[in-house]
mmCIF file of C-alpha atoms in Angstrom:
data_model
loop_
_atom_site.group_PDB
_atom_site.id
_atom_site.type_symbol
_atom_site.label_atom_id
_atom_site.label_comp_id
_atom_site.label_asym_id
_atom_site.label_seq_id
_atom_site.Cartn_x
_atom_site.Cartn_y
_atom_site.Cartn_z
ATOM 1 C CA UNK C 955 152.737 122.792 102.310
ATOM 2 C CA UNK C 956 149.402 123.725 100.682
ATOM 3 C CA UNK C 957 150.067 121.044 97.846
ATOM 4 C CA UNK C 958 150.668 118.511 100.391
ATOM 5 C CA UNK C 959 147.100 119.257 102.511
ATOM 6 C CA UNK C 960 145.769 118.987 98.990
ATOM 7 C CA UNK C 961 146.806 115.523 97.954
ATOM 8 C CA UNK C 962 146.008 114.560 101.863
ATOM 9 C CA UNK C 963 142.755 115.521 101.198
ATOM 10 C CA UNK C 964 142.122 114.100 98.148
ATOM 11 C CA UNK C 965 143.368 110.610 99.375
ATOM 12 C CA UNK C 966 141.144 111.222 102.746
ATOM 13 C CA UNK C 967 138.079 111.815 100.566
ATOM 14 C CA UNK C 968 139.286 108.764 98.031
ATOM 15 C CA UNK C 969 139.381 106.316 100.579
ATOM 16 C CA UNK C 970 136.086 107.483 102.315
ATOM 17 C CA UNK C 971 134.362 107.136 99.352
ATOM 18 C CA UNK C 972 136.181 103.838 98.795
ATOM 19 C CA UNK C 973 134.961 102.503 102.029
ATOM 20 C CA UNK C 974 131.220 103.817 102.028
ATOM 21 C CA UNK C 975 131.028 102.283 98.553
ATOM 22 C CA UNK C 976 132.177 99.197 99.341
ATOM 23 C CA UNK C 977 129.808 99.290 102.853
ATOM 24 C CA UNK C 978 126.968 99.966 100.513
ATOM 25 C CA UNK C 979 127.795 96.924 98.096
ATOM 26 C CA UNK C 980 127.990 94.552 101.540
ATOM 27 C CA UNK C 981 124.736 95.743 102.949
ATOM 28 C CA UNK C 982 123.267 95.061 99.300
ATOM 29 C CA UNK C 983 124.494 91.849 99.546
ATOM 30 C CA UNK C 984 123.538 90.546 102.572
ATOM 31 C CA UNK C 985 120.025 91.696 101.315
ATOM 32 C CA UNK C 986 118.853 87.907 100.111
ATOM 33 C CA UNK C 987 115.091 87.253 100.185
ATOM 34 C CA UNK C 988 113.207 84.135 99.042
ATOM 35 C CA UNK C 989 109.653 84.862 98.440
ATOM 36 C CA UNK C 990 106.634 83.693 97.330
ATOM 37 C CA UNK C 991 103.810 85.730 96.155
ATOM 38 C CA UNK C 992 101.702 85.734 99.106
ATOM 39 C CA UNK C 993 105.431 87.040 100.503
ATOM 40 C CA UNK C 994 106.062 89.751 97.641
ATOM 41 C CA UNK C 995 102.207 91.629 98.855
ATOM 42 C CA UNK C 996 102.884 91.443 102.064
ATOM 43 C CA UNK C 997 106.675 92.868 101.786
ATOM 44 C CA UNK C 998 104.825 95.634 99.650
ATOM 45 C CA UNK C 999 102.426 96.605 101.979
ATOM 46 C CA UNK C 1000 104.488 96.794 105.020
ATOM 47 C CA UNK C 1001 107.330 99.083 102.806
ATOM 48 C CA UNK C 1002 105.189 101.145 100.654
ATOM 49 C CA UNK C 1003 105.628 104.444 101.425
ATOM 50 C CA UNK C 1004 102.560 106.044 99.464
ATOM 51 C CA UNK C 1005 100.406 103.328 101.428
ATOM 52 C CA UNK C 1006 101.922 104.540 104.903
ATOM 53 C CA UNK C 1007 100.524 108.037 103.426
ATOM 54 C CA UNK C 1008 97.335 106.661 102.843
ATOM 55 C CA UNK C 1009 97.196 105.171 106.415
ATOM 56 C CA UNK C 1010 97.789 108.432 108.141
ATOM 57 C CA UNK C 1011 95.284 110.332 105.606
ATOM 58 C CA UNK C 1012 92.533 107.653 107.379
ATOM 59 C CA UNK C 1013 93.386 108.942 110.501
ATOM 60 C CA UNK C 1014 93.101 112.536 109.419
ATOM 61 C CA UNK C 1015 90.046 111.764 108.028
ATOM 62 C CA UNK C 1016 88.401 109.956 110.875
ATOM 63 C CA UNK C 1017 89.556 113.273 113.455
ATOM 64 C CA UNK C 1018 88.329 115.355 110.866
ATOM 65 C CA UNK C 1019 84.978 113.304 111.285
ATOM 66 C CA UNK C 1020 84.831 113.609 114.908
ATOM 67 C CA UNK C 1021 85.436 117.589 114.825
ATOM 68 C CA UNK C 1022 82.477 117.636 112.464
ATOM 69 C CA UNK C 1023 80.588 115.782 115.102
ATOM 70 C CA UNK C 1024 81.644 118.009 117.944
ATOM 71 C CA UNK C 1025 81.009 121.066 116.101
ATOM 72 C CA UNK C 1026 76.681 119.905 117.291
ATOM 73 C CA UNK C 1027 77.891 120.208 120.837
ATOM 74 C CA UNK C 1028 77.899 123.654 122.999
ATOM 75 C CA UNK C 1029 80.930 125.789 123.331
ATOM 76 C CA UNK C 1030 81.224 126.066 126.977
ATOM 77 C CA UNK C 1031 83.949 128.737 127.966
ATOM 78 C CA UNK C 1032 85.262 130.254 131.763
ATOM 79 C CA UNK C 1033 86.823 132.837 132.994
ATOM 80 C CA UNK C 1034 88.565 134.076 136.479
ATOM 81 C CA UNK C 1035 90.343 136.998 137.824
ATOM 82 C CA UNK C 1036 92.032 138.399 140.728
ATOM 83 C CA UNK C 1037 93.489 141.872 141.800
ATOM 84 C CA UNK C 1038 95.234 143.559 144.160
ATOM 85 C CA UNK C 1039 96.480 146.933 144.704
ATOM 86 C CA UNK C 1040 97.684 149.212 147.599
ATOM 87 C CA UNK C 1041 98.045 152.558 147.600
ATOM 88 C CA UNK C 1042 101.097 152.667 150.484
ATOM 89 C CA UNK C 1043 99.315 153.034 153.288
ATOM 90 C CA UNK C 1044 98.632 150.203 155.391
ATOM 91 C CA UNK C 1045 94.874 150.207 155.328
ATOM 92 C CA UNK C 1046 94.572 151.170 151.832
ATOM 93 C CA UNK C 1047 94.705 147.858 150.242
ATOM 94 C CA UNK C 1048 91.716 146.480 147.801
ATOM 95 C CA UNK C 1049 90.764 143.296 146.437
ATOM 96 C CA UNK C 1050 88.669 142.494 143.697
ATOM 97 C CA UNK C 1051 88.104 139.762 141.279
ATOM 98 C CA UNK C 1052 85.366 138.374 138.826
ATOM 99 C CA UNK C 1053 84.600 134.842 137.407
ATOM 100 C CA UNK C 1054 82.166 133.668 134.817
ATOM 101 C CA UNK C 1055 81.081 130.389 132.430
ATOM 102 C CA UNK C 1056 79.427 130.877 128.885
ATOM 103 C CA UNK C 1057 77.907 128.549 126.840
ATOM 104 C CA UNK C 1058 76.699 128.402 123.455
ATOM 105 C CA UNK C 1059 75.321 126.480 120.817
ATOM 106 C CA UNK C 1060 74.446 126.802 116.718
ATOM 107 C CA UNK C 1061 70.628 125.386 117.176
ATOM 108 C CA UNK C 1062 69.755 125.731 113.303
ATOM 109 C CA UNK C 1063 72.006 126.286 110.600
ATOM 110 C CA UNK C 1064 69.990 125.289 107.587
ATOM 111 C CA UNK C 1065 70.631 121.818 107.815
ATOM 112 C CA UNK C 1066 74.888 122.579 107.070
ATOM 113 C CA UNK C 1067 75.687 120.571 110.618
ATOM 114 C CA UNK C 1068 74.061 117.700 109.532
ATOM 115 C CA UNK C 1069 75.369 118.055 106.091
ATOM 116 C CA UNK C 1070 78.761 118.052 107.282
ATOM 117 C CA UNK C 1071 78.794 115.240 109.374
ATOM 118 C CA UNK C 1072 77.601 112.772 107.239
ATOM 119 C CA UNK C 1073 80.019 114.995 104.365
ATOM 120 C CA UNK C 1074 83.081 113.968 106.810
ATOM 121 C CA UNK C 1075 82.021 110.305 107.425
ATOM 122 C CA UNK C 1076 82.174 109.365 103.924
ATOM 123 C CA UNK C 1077 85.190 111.461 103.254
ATOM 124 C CA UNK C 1078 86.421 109.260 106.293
ATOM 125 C CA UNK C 1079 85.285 105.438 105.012
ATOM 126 C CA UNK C 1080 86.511 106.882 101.347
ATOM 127 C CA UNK C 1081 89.867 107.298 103.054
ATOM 128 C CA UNK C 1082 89.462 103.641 103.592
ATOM 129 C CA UNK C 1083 88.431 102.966 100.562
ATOM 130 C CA UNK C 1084 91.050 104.455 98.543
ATOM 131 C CA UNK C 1085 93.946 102.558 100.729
ATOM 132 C CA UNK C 1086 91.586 99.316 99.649
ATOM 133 C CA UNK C 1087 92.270 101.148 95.917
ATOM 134 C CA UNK C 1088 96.083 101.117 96.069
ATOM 135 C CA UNK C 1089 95.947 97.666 97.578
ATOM 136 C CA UNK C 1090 93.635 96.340 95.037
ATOM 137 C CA UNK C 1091 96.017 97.734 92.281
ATOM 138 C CA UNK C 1092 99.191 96.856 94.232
ATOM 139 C CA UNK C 1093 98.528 93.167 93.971
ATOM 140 C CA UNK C 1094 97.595 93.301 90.053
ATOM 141 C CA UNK C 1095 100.781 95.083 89.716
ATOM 142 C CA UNK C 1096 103.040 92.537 91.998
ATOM 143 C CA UNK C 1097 100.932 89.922 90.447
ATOM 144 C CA UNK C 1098 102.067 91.167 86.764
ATOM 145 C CA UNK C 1099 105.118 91.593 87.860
ATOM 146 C CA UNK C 1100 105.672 88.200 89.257
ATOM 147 C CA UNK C 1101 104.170 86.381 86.267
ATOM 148 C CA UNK C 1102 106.392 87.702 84.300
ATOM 149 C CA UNK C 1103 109.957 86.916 86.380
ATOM 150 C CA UNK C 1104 108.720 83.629 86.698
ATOM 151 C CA UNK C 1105 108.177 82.996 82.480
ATOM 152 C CA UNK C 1106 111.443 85.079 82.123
ATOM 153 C CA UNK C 1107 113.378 82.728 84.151
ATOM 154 C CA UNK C 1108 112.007 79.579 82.907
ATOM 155 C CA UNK C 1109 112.393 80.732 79.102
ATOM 156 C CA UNK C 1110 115.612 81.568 80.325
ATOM 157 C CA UNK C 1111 116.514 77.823 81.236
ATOM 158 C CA UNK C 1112 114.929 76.903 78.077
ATOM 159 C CA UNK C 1113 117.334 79.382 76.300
ATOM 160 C CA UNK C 1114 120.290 77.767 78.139
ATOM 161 C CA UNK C 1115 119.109 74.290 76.839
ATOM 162 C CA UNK C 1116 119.347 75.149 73.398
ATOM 163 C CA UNK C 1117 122.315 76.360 73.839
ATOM 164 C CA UNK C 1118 124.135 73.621 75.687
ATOM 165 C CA UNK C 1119 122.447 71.531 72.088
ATOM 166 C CA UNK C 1120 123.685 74.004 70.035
ATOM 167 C CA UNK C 1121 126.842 74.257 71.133
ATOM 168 C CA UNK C 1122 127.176 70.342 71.229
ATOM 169 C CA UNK C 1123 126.077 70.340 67.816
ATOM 170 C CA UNK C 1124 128.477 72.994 66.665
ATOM 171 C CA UNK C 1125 131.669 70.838 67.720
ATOM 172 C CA UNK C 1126 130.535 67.901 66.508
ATOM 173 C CA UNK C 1127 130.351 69.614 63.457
ATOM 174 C CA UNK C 1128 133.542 71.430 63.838
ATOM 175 C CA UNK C 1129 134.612 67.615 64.202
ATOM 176 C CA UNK C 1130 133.328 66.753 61.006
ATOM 177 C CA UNK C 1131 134.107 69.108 58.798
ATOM 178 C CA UNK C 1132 137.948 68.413 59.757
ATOM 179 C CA UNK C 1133 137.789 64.905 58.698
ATOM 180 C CA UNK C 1134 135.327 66.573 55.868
ATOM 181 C CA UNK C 1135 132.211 64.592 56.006
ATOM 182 C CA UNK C 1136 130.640 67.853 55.879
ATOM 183 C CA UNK C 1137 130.956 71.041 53.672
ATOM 184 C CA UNK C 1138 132.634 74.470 55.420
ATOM 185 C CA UNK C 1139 128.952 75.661 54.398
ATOM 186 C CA UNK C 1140 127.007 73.896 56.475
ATOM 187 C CA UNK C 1141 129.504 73.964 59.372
ATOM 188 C CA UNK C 1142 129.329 77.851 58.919
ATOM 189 C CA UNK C 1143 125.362 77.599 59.283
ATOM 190 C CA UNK C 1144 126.160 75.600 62.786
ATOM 191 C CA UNK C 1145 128.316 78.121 63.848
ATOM 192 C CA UNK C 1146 125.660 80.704 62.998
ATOM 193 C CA UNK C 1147 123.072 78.936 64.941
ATOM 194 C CA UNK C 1148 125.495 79.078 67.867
ATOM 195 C CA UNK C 1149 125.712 82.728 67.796
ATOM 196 C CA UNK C 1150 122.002 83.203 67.147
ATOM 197 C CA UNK C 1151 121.367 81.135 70.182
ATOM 198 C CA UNK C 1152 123.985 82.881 72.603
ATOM 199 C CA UNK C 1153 121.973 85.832 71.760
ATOM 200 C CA UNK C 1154 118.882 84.759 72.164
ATOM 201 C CA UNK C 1155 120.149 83.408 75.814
ATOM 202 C CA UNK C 1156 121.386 87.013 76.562
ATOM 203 C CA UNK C 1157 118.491 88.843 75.560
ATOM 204 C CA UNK C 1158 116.243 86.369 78.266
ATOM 205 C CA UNK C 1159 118.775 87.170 80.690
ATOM 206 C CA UNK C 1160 118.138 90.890 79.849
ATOM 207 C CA UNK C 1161 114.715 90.057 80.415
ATOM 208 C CA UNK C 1162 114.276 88.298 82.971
ATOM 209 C CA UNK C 1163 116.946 90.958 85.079
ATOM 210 C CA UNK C 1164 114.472 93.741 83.812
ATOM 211 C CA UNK C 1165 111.378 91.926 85.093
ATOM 212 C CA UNK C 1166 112.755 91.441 88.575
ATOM 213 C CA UNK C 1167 113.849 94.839 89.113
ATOM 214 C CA UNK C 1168 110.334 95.984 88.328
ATOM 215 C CA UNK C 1169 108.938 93.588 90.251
ATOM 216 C CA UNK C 1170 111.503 94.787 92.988
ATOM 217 C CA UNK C 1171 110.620 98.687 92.310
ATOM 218 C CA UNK C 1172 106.710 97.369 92.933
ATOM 219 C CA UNK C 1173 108.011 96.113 96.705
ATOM 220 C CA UNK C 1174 110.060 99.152 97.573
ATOM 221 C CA UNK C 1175 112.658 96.665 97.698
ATOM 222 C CA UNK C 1176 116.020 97.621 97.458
ATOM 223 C CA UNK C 1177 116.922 97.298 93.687
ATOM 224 C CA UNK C 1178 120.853 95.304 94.331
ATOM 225 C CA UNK C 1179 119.171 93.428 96.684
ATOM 226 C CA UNK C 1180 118.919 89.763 95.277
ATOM 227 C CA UNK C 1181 115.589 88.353 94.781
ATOM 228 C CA UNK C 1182 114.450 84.397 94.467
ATOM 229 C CA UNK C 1183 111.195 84.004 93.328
ATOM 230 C CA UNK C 1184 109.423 80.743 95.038
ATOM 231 C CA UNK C 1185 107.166 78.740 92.347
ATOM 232 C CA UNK C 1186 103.811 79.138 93.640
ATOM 233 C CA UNK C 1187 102.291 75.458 94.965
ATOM 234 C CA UNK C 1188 100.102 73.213 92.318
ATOM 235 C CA UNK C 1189 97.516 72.917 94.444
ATOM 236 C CA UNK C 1190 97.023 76.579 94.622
ATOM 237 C CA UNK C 1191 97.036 76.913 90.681
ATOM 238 C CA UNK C 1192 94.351 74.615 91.029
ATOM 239 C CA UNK C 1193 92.120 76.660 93.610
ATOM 240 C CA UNK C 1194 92.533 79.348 91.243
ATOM 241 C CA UNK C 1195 91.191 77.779 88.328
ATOM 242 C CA UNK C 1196 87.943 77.636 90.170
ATOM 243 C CA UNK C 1197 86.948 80.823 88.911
ATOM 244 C CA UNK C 1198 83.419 81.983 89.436
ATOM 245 C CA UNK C 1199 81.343 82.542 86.556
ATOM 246 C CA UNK C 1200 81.095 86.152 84.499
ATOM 247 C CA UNK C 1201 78.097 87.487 85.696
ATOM 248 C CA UNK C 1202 78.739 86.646 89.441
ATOM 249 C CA UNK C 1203 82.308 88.407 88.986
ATOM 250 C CA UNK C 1204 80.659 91.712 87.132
ATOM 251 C CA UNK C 1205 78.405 91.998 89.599
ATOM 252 C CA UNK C 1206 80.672 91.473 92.728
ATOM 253 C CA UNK C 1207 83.029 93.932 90.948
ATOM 254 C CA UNK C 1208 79.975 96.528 90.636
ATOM 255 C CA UNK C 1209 78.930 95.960 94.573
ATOM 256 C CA UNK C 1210 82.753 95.896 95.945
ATOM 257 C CA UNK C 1211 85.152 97.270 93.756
ATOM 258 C CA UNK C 1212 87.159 100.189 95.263
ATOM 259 C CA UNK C 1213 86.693 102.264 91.669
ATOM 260 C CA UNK C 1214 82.743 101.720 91.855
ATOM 261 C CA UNK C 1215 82.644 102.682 95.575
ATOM 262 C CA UNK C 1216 84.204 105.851 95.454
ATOM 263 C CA UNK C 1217 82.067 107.055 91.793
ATOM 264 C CA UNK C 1218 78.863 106.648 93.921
ATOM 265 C CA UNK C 1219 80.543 108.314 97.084
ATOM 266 C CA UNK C 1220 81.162 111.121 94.895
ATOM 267 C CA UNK C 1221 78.286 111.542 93.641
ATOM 268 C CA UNK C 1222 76.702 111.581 96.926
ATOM 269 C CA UNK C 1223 79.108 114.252 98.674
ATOM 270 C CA UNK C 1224 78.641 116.192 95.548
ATOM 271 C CA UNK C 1225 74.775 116.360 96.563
ATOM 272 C CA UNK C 1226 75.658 116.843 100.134
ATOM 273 C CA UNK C 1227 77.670 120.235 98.785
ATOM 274 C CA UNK C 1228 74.621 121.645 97.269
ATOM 275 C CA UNK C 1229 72.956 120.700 100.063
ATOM 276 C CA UNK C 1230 75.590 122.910 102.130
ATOM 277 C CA UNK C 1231 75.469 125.580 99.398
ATOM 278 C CA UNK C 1232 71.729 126.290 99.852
ATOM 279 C CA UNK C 1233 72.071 126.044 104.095
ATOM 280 C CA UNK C 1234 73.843 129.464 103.620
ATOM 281 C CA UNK C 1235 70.973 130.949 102.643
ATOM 282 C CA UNK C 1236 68.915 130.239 105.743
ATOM 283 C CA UNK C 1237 68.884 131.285 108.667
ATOM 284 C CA UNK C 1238 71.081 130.727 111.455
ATOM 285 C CA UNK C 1239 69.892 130.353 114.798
ATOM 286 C CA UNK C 1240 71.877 130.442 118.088
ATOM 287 C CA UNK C 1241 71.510 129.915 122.028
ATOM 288 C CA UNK C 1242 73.615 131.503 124.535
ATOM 289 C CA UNK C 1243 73.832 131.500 128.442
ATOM 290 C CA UNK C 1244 76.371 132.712 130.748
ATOM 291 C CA UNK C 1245 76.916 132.666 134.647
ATOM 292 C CA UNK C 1246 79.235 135.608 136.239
ATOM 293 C CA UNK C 1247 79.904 137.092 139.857
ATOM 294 C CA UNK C 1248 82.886 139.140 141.196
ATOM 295 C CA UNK C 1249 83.497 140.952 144.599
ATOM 296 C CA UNK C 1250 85.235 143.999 145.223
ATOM 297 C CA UNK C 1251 87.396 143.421 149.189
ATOM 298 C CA UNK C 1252 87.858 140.536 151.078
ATOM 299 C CA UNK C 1253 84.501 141.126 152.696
ATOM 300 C CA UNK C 1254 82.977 140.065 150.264
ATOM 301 C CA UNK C 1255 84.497 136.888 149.756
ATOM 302 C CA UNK C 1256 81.779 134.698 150.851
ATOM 303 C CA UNK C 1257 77.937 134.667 151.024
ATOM 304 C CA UNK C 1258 78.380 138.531 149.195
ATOM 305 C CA UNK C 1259 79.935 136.471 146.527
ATOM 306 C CA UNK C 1260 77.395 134.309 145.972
ATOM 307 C CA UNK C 1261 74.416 137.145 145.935
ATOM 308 C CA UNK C 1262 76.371 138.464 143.685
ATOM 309 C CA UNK C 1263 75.543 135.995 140.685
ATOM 310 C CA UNK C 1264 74.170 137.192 137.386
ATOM 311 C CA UNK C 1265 72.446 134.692 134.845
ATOM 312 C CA UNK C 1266 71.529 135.740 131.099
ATOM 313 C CA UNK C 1267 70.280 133.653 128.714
ATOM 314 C CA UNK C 1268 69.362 134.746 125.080
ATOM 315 C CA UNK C 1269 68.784 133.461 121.735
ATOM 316 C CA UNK C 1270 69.784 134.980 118.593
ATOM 317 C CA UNK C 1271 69.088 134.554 114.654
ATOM 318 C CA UNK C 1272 71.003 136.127 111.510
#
């Protein structure tokens, strides 16, 4: 009985896998995408899970810049209370209760408020910044990428050309060396040609398979998915050879490249840290007030109440 759950079992678990493998290989298949370049970055931006990260670390950033921001306003706090008690006899029952508001507020702090705001809004537009970085070397990498399928596949139709010439050569010489119009030497050199060639097709197959899968590990794309590549337009080629000259593209690079950026942010929060290093040893100086009132029996639940009212203000520095 035991035996026969076993081989149950085993078949269940054979034909499970069975079916999710063959499920998988369907979905794979019906994964067909024809895309262009312009196609390719935008696919990779909308599936790139490290650039998803990125987008959420801007929105850390920018809350994180806005906490800095409220950390200038006062803290403004309440409180309110009621009791009641009774003793077990009927007039022996007592009411009381208090309520308050407190405020307060970091006047001076050496200059470390300021200091940290502006220390959280470039932290925040370098958030930016660095999604602009991944972008920036995202599209060099799809653009590599793409380049390359593209010259793979059309070395690999030049590949199957020679072939289909070599191979047409090698029966016409099989042809003549029957009717022996040529020697078995130089039909052998034909025949080695042929293999040389059927190689060299196979290896730009290898090729041009390997550049498409990196190109489809750049897109986050599904790696059994299949992939056409769309020839870009001549008319674009041509808009790109209008290049602009070197020292208008160093010095664009220098004012808006994501790498240059983020050096000289750097070097400014790094001065904004000393900056925060030396507010610790100043003085800090502080403003409180507070507004409180209670009232001990229902009596005094009214114009009592408001009497009642005590005010302090005070300032403070450590």
């Amino acid at each position: 009985m035991r035996k026969e759950i076993t081989t149950m079992a085993i078949a269940s678990l054979f034909c499970c896998t069975s079916f999710a493998q063959t499920e998988g290989e369907t979905a794979s298949q019906n994964e067909r995408y024809n895309l262009t370049l312009e196609q390719c970055i935008e696919y990779a931006f909308g599936n790139s899970l490290e650039r998803q990260n990125l987008k959420l670390s801007e929105k850390v950033s920018e809350y994180s810049y806005e906490q800095a921001k409220n950390n200038r306003k006062p803290q403004v706090s309440g409180s309110i209370s009621e009791s009641l008690s009774h003793t077990g006899r009927e007039s022996d029952v007592s009411l009381g209760g208090n309520i308050g508001i407190n405020a307060g507020a970091t006047l001076y702090q050496g200059g470390a408020i300021k200091n940290n705001i502006e220390k959280s809004r470039i932290e925040a537009e370098n958030a930016v910044v660095r999604t602009d970085q991944y972008d920036h070397n995202l599209i060099i990498k799809i653009l590599q990428y793409f380049l390359n399928a593209l010259s793979s596949e059309e070395l690999l139709r030049f590949q199957k050309v020679i072939l289909e010439k070599s191979e047409e050569q090698l029966r016409q010489g099989e042809e003549k060396y029957k009717v022996g119009t040529i020697f078995e030497s130089d039909y052998l050199i034909l025949k080695a040609q042929f293999a040389n060639d059927e190689c060299n097709l196979l290896n730009s197959q290898i090729n041009r398979d390997n550049a498409l899968l990196n190109l489809k590990l750049a897109l986050s794309m599904n790696p059994n998915a299949e992939l056409t590549l769309v020839y870009p337009d001549t008319t674009d080629m041509e808009a790109m050879a209008e290049l602009p000259g070197v020292e208008t593209a160093i010095q664009r690079t220098l004012d808006t490249h994501p790498d240059m950026i983020l050096a000289k942010s750097n070097i400014e929060v790094a001065r904004i840290n000393e900056e925060i290093t030396r507010a610790g040893r100043r003085p800090t100086i502080s403003a409180s007030a507070g507004l409180s009132s209670g009232h001990r029996n229902f009596d005094d639940i009214g114009n009592k109440f408001i009497d009642r009212f005590s005010q302090n203000i005070g300032v403070s520095m450590s």
